[in-house]
XYZ file of C-alpha atoms in Angstrom:
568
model
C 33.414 -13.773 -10.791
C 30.384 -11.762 -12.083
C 31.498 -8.313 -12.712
C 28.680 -5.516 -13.532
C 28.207 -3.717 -16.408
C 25.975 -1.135 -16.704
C 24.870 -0.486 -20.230
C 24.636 -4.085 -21.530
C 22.071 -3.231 -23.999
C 23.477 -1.798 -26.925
C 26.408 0.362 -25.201
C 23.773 2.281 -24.317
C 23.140 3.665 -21.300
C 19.593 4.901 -21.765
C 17.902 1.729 -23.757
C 19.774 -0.153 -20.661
C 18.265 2.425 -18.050
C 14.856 1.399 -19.793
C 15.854 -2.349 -20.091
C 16.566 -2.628 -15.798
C 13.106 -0.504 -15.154
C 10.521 -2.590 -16.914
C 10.466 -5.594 -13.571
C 9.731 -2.238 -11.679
C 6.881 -0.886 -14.018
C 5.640 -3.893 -14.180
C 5.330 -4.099 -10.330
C 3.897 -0.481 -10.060
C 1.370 -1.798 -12.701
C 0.273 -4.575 -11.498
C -0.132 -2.789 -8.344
C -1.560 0.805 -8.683
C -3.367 -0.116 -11.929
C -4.175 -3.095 -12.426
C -4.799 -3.724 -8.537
C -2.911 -7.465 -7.870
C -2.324 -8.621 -5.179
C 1.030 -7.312 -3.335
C 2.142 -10.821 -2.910
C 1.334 -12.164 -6.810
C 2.726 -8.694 -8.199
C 5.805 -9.086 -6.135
C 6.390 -12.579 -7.341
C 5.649 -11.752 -11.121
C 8.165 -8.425 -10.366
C 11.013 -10.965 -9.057
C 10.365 -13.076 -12.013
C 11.058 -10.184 -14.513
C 13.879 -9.152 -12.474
C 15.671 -12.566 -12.781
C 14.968 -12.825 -16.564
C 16.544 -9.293 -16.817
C 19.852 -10.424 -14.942
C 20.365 -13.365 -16.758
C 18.852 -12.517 -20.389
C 19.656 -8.937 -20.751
C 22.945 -8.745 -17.915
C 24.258 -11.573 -18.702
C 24.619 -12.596 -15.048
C 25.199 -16.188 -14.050
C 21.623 -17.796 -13.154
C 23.149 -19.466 -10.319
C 24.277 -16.168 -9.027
C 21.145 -14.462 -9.839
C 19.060 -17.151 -7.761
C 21.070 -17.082 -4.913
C 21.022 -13.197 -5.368
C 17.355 -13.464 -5.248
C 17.994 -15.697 -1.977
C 19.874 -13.396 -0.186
C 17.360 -10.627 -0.148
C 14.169 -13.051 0.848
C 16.598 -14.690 3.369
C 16.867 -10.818 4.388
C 13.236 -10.217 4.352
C 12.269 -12.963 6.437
C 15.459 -12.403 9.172
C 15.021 -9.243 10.633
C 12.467 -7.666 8.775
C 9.030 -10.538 9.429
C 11.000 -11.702 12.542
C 10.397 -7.890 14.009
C 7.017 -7.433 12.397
C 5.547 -10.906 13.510
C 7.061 -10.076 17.241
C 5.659 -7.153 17.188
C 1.916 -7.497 16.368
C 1.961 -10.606 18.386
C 2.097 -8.116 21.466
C -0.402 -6.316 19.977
C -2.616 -9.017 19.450
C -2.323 -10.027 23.236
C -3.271 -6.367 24.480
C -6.232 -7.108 22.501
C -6.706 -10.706 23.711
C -6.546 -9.464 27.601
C -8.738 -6.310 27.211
C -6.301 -4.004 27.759
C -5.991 -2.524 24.717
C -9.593 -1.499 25.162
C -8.793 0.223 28.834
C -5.857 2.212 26.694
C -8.141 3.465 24.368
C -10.646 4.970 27.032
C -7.535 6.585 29.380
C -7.432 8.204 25.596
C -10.991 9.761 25.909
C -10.785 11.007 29.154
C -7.395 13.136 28.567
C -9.653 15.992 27.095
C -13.302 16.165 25.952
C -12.371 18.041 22.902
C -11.800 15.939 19.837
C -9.288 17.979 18.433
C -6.499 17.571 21.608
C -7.743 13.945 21.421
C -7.316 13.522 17.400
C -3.661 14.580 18.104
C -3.089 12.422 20.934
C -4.793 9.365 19.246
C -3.385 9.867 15.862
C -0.008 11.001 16.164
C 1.274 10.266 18.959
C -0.443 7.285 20.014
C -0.500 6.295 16.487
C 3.540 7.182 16.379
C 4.006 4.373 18.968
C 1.868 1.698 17.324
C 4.259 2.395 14.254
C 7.561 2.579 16.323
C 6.504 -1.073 17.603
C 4.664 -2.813 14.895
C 3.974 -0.293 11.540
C 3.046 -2.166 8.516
C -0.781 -0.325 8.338
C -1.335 -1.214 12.329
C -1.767 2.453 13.340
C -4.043 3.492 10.569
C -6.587 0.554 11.658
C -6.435 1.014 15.348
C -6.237 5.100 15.180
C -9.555 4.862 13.025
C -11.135 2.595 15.202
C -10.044 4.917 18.668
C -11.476 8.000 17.028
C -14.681 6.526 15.791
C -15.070 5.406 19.450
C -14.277 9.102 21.064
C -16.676 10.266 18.456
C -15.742 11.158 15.387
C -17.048 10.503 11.805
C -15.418 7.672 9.986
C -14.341 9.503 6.715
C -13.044 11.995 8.755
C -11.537 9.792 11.194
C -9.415 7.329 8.815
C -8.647 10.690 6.945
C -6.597 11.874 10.401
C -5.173 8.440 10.887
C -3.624 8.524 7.350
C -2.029 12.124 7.681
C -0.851 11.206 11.029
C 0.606 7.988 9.695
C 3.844 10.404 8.111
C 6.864 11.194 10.365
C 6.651 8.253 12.332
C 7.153 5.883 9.407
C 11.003 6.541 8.901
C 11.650 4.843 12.146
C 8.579 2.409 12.293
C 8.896 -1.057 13.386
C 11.818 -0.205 15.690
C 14.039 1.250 12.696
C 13.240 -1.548 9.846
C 13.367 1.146 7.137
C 16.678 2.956 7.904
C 17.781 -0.938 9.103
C 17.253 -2.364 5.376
C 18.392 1.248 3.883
C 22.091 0.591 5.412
C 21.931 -3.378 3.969
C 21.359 -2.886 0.782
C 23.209 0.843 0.594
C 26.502 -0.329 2.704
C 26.179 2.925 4.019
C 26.790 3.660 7.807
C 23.071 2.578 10.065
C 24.326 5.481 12.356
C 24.706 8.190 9.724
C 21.606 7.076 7.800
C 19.804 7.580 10.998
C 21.390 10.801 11.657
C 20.601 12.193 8.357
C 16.696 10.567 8.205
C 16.937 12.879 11.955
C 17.686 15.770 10.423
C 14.706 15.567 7.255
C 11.716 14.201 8.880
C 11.318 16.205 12.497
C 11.015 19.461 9.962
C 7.534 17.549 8.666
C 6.747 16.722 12.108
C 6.645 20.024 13.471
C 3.920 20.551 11.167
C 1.811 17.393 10.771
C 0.015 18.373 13.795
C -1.309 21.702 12.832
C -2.356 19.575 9.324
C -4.695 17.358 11.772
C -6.001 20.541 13.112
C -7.193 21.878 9.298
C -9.006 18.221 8.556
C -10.377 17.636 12.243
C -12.183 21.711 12.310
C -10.543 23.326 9.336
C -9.306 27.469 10.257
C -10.941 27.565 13.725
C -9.185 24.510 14.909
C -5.996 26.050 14.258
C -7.185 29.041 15.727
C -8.222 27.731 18.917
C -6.084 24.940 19.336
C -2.944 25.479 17.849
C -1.354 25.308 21.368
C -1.826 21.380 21.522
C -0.797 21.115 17.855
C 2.703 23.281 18.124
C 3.772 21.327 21.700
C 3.017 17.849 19.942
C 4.702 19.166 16.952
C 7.774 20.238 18.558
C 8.685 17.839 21.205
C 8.103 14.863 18.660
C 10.347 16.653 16.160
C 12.756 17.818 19.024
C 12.915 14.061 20.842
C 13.429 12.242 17.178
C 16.295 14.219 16.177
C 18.079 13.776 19.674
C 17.436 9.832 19.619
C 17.721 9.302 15.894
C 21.434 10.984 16.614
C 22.376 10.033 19.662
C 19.809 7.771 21.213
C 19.492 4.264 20.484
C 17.844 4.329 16.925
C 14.904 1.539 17.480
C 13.398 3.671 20.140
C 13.388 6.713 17.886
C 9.637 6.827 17.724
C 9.203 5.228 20.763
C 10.557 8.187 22.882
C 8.763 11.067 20.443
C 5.449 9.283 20.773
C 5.772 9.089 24.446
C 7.247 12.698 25.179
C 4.821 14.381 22.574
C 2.130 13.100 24.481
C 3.242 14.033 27.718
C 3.807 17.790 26.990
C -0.087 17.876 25.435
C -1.154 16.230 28.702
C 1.050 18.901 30.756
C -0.320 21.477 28.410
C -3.653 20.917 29.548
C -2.816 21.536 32.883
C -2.531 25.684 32.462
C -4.194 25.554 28.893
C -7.655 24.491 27.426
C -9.611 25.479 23.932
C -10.802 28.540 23.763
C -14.321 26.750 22.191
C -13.393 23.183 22.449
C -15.768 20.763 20.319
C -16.950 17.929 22.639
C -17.477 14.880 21.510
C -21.612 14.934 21.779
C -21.276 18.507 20.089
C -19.953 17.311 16.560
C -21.993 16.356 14.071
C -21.616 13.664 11.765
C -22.001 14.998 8.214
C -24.461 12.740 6.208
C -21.809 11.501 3.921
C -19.828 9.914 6.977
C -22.823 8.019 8.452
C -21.865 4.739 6.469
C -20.150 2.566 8.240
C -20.614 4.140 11.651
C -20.662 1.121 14.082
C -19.538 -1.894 12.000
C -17.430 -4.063 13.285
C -13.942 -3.669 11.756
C -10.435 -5.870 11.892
C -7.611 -3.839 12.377
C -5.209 -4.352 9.066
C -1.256 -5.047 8.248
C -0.711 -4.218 4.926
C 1.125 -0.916 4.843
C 5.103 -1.101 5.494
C 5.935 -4.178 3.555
C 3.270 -4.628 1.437
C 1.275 -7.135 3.377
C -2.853 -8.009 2.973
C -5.044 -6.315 5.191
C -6.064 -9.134 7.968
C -8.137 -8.873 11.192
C -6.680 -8.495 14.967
C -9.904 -8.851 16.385
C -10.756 -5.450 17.394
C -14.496 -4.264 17.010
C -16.264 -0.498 17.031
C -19.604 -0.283 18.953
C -21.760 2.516 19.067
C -23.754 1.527 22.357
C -22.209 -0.270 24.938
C -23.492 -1.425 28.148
C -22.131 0.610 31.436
C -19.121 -0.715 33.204
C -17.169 0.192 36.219
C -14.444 2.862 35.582
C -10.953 1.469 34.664
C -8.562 0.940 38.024
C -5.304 3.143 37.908
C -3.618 -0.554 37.980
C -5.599 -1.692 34.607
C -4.650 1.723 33.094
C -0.798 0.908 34.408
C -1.377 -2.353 32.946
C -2.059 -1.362 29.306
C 0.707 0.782 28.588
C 2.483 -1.575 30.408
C 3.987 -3.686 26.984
C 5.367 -0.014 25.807
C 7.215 0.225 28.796
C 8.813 -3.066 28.866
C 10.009 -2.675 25.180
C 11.705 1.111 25.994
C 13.101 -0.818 28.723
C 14.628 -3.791 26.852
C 15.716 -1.743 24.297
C 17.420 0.641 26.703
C 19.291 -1.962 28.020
C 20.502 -3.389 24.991
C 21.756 0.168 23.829
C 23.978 -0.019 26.914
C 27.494 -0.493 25.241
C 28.370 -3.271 27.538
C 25.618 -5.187 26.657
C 25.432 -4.160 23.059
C 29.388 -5.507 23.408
C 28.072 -9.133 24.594
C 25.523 -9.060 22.135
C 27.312 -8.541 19.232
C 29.582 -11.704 20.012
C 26.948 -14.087 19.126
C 26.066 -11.588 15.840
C 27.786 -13.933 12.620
C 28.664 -12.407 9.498
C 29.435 -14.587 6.379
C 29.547 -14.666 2.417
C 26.342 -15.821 1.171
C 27.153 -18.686 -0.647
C 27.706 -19.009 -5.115
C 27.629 -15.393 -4.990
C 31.124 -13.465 -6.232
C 30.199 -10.300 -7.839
C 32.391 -7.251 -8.801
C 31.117 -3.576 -9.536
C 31.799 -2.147 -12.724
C 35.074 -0.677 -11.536
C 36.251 -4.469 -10.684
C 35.788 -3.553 -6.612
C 34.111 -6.613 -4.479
C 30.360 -6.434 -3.968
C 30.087 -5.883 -0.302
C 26.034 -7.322 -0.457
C 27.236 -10.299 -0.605
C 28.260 -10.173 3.093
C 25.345 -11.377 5.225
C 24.668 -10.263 8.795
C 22.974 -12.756 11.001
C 22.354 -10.958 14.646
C 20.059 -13.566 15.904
C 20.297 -12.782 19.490
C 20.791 -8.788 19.228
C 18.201 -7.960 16.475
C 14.823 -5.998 17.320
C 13.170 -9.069 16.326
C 14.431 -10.758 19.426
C 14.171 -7.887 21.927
C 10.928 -8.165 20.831
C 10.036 -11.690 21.418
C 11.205 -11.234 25.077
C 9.358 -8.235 25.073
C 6.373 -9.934 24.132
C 7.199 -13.104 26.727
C 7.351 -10.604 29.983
C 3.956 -9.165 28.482
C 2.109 -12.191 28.847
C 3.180 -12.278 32.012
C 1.943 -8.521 33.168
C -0.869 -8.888 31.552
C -1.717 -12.393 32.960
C -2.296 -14.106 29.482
C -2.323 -17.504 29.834
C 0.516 -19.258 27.869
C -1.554 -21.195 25.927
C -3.436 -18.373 25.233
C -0.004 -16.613 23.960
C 0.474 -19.518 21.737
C -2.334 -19.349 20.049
C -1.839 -15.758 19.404
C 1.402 -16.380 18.142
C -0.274 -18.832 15.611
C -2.624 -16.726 14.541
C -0.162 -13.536 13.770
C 1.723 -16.159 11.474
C -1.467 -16.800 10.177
C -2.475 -13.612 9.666
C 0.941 -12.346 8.193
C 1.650 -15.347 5.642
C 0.609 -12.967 2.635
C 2.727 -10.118 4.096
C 6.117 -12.434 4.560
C 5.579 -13.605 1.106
C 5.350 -10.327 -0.393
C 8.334 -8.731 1.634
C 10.660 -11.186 0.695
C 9.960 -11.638 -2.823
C 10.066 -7.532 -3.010
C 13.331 -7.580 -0.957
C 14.417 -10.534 -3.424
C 13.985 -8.197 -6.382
C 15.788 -5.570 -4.569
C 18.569 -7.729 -3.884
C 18.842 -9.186 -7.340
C 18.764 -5.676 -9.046
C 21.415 -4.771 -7.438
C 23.846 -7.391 -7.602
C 23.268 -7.773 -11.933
C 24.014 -3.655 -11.781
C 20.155 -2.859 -13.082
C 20.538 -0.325 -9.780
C 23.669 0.721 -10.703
C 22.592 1.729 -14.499
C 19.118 3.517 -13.250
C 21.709 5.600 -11.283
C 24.139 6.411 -13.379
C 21.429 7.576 -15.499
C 19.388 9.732 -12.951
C 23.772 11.476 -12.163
C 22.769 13.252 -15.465
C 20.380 15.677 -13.044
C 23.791 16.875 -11.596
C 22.953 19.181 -9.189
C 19.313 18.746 -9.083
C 19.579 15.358 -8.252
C 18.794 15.984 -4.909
C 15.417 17.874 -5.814
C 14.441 14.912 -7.227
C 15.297 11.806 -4.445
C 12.433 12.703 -2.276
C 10.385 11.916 -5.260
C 12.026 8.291 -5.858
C 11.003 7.632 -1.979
C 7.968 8.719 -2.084
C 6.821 7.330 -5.366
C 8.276 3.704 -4.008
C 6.107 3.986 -0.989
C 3.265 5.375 -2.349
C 3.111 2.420 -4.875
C 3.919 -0.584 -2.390
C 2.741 0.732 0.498
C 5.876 0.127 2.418
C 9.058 2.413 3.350
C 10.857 -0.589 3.932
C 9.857 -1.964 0.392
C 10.665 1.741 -1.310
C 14.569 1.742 0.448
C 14.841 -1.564 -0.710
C 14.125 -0.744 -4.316
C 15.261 3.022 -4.621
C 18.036 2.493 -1.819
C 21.129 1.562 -3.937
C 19.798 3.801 -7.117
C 19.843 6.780 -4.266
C 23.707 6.247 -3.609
C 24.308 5.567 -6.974
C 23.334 8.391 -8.803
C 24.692 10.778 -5.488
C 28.005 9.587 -6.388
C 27.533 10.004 -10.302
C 26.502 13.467 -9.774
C 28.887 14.460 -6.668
C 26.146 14.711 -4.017
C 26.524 12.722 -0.457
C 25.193 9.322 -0.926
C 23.773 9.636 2.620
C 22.104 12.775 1.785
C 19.742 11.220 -0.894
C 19.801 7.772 0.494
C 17.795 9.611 3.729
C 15.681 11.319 1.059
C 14.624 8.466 0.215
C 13.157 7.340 3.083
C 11.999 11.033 4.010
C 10.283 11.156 0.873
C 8.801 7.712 1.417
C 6.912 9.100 4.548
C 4.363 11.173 2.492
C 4.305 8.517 -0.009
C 2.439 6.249 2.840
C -0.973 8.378 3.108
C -1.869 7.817 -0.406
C -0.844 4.053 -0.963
C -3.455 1.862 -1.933
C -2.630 -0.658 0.559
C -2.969 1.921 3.567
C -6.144 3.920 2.270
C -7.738 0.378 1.805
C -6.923 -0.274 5.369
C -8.107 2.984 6.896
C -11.426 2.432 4.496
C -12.060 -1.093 6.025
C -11.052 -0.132 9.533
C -14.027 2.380 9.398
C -16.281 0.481 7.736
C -16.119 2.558 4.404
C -15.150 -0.626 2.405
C -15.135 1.255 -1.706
C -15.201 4.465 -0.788
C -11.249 4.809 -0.874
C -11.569 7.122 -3.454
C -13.140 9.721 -1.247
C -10.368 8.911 1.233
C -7.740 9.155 -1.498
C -9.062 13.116 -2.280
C -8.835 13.972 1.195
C -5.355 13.408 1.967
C -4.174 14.259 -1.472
C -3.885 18.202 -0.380
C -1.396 16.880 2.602
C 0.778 14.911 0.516
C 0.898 17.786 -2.475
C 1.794 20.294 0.229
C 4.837 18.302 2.231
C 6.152 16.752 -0.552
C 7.782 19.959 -2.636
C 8.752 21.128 1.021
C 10.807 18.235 1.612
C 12.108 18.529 -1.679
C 13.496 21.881 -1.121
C 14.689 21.031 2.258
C 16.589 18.345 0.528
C 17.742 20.031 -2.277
C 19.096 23.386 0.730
C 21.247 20.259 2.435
C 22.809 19.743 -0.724
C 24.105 23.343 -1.159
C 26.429 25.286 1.153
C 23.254 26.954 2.590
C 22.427 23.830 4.440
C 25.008 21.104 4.369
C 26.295 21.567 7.521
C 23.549 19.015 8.052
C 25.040 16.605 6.543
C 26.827 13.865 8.785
């Protein structure tokens, strides 16, 4: 039996603090700074992270290896097996054209590019990221609005912005899903509490869209469209991430939010709507205006950017208008998945399901905390047949078949998402590895007891830890995995609700998403802007200075009387 201890180095907690940080300074390094790979930086962090255990921890290296095996183990079963299930749908709306036929039922909602920017970007965007996340929505968004007209800084600017409240529940819940494994805490009251941080940021990330896409008079005029996105997402995502089935959390905001704009504009129009022949594209945006462009997956997880095939053009050739069966078609896939997952959420199926769902010790692995208690990460949940992952995968087989892609044709589809996401898999396992090995030697625990010092400003501060995690690796699901454990940690050291900063730390990781280097290279590429991330980086800057010390007081309010009543 390993048993933690959590100032090894010199009795001291501090010089220990600084001891279990340096595997993740050296990851931040290598990828903020220096600019490594995600994959080779993730590898080199896991390597520091097992010398730390052994050398400085004094941990067992069998335990720390099979520590280290847990967490990739983890990585690849649930979190690649949603993500590669997931973009393989995508890849087939792509592959049959009727991704394409989605895009222009887009354009023809409303021929002013600020309704459209919403519907594209959020919500739209909000459902790419509720089904397949890791940097998918930034690419395609950027791509839609270059097509409906907009300039290409401008558009992977909105795309990036947009890219925020969605996250928390992206690929069908991964990021509150890994947040409960490696926190022990509760999935339902994790979601609950997420449901209660991010809808505030929601309400506003519309009117946000509004400042980039036409600055005061877009708010002026349109502010309408912005406030009934704003509020049914926020109002749909707090109901399902509290009541409703949690993977669909995004799925049902996306959906609704762009339903009440489309209702809106039934009784309601711009007062001076901006068409999409009446914008002009500023002279610093004409680079990169019709290039081809691959949509990318790096974002949530930390993957490489990697084509899906799709392509802007500036002139096409006329075609016949889009049947009201194509246009059923395409959103077709979205439908099936709210449907499978419905079903599954029923408790009698959900019952059956969880039958086949096994749950063992992972093997060599017998760890106690510092107060001599059993480890419960060594217990390892195996829902092969109930998972997202799976839902997905028949999701994606009934897809095929309404969108009449050939099997073969699926196949090679599949192939080529494996392909594509062999970088990403490598770099979410070996990050989840670290995670996992960090917190079994007690380098979590220490960073936690240390950050308990902040007593009651604590809380001010965990928005910061998620945010920082994300905007560093890119990924939510990579930030909870690192920060998750420290979270509950130092709540407990310094009396706060573990599940109150545990959320924050996926809250905060939302804004932390805009400004990774990962996702701003993707919405660069997408547009065709390839080096110019810099510009892109200045742009969104102002959004993520402005929501972050929001959320930060919203957090800290929970954790007074003033506001806990939030609190599951």
């Amino acid at each position: 039996m390993y048993q933690q201890v959590i100032d090894p180095v010199g009795s001291s907690l501090g010089w220990s603090a600084l001891v279990a940080a340096i595997p993740l300074l050296a990851l931040f390094t290598l990828l903020g700074v220096v600019r490594m790979r995600a994959w080779l930086a993730a590898l080199f962090g896991l390597s520091l992270t097992l010398l730390v255990a052994v050398v400085m921890y004094g941990m067992p290296a069998g335990q720390a290896f099979n520590s280290a095996l847990e967490g990739a183990a983890f990585g690849l079963f649930p979190a690649m097996w949603i993500v590669v299930n997931a973009i393989w749908i995508y890849r087939m709306t792509v592959a049959s054209g009727h991704f394409d036929v989605a895009r222009r039922a887009f354009a023809r909602v409303s021929d002013d590019q600020r309704v459209q920017g919403i519907i594209i970007a959020f919500s739209f965007g909000a459902l790419l990221e509720a089904l397949a996340g890791f940097g998918t929505p930034v690419a395609i968004c950027s791509v839609m609005l270059i097509a409906v007209g907009l300039p290409p800084l401008k558009a992977a600017t909105v795309a990036l912005i947009a890219n925020t409240a969605p996250v928390a529940y992206g690929a069908v819940g991964l990021p509150v899903i890994t947040l409960a494994r490696v926190t022990g805490l509760p999935l339902g009251d994790l979601s609950a509490m997420t449901g209660r941080q991010v809808p505030v940021l929601a309400l506003f990330v519309p009117l946000a869209l509004l400042v980039v896409l036409d600055g005061r008079r877009g708010v002026r005029e349109a502010w309408p469209a912005a406030l009934t996105c704003g509020v049914s997402f926020a109002a749909v995502q707090y109901l399902m991430a509290n009541h409703g089935p949690m993977e669909l959390t995004d799925v049902a905001a996306a959906l609704v939010s762009a339903g009440a704009v489309l209702l809106l504009l039934r009784v309601w129009r711009p007062r001076e709507g901006t068409s999409q022949e009446a914008t002009p594209h500023p002279a610093d945006d004409s680079a990169g205006t019709g290039t081809g462009t691959g949509t990318g997956t790096g974002g949530d997880g930390g993957g490489e950017s990697a084509g899906l095939g799709t392509a802007v053009r500036t002139e096409a050739p006329p075609r016949r208008p889009d049947t009201r069966i194509e246009v059923v078609r395409a959103f077709a896939p979205y439908a099936v998945i709210i449907a499978l997952f419905s079903v599954v959420s029923v408790s009698a199926v959900r019952d059956a399901l969880a039958r086949t769902t096994a749950f063992f010790a992972w093997p060599g692995l017998h760890i106690a905390s510092p107060d001599g208690k059993p480890l419960a990460l060594v217990q390892f949940k195996f829902d092969w047949l109930a998972g997202g992952g799976t839902v997905l995968l028949v999701a994606g087989l009934v897809t095929a078949v309404v969108l009449r892609v050939p099997m073969r044709q699926a196949a090679t589809a599949y192939g080529h998402t494996l392909h594509q996401l062999r970088t990403a898999a490598v770099t979410v396992t070996a990050v989840l590895a670290l995670a996992y090995v960090m917190n079994a030697s007690g380098q979590t625990a220490t960073m936690g007891a240390l950050l308990a010092r902040a007593g009651s400003l604590f809380p001010l501060l965990s928005p910061v830890l998620g945010w920082f995690g994300t905007a560093v690796t890119g990924s939510d699901t990579s930030s909870n995995s690192l920060f998750g454990a420290l979270q509950v940690s130092a709540a407990e050291g310094s009396g706060h609700a573990p599940v109150l900063t545990a959320a924050a730390n996926t809250s905060g990781g939302v804004l932390g998403k805009m400004i990774s280097p990962q996702n701003l290279a993707i919405g660069a590429a997408a547009v065709g802007l390839a080096g110019r991330e810099g510009e892109l980086f200045r742009r969104v800057l102002a959004a993520t200075a402005v929501f972050v010390p929001f959320l930060c007081v919203l957090v800290y309010l929970q954790s007074t009387p003033l506001l806990s009543w939030m609190v599951p």
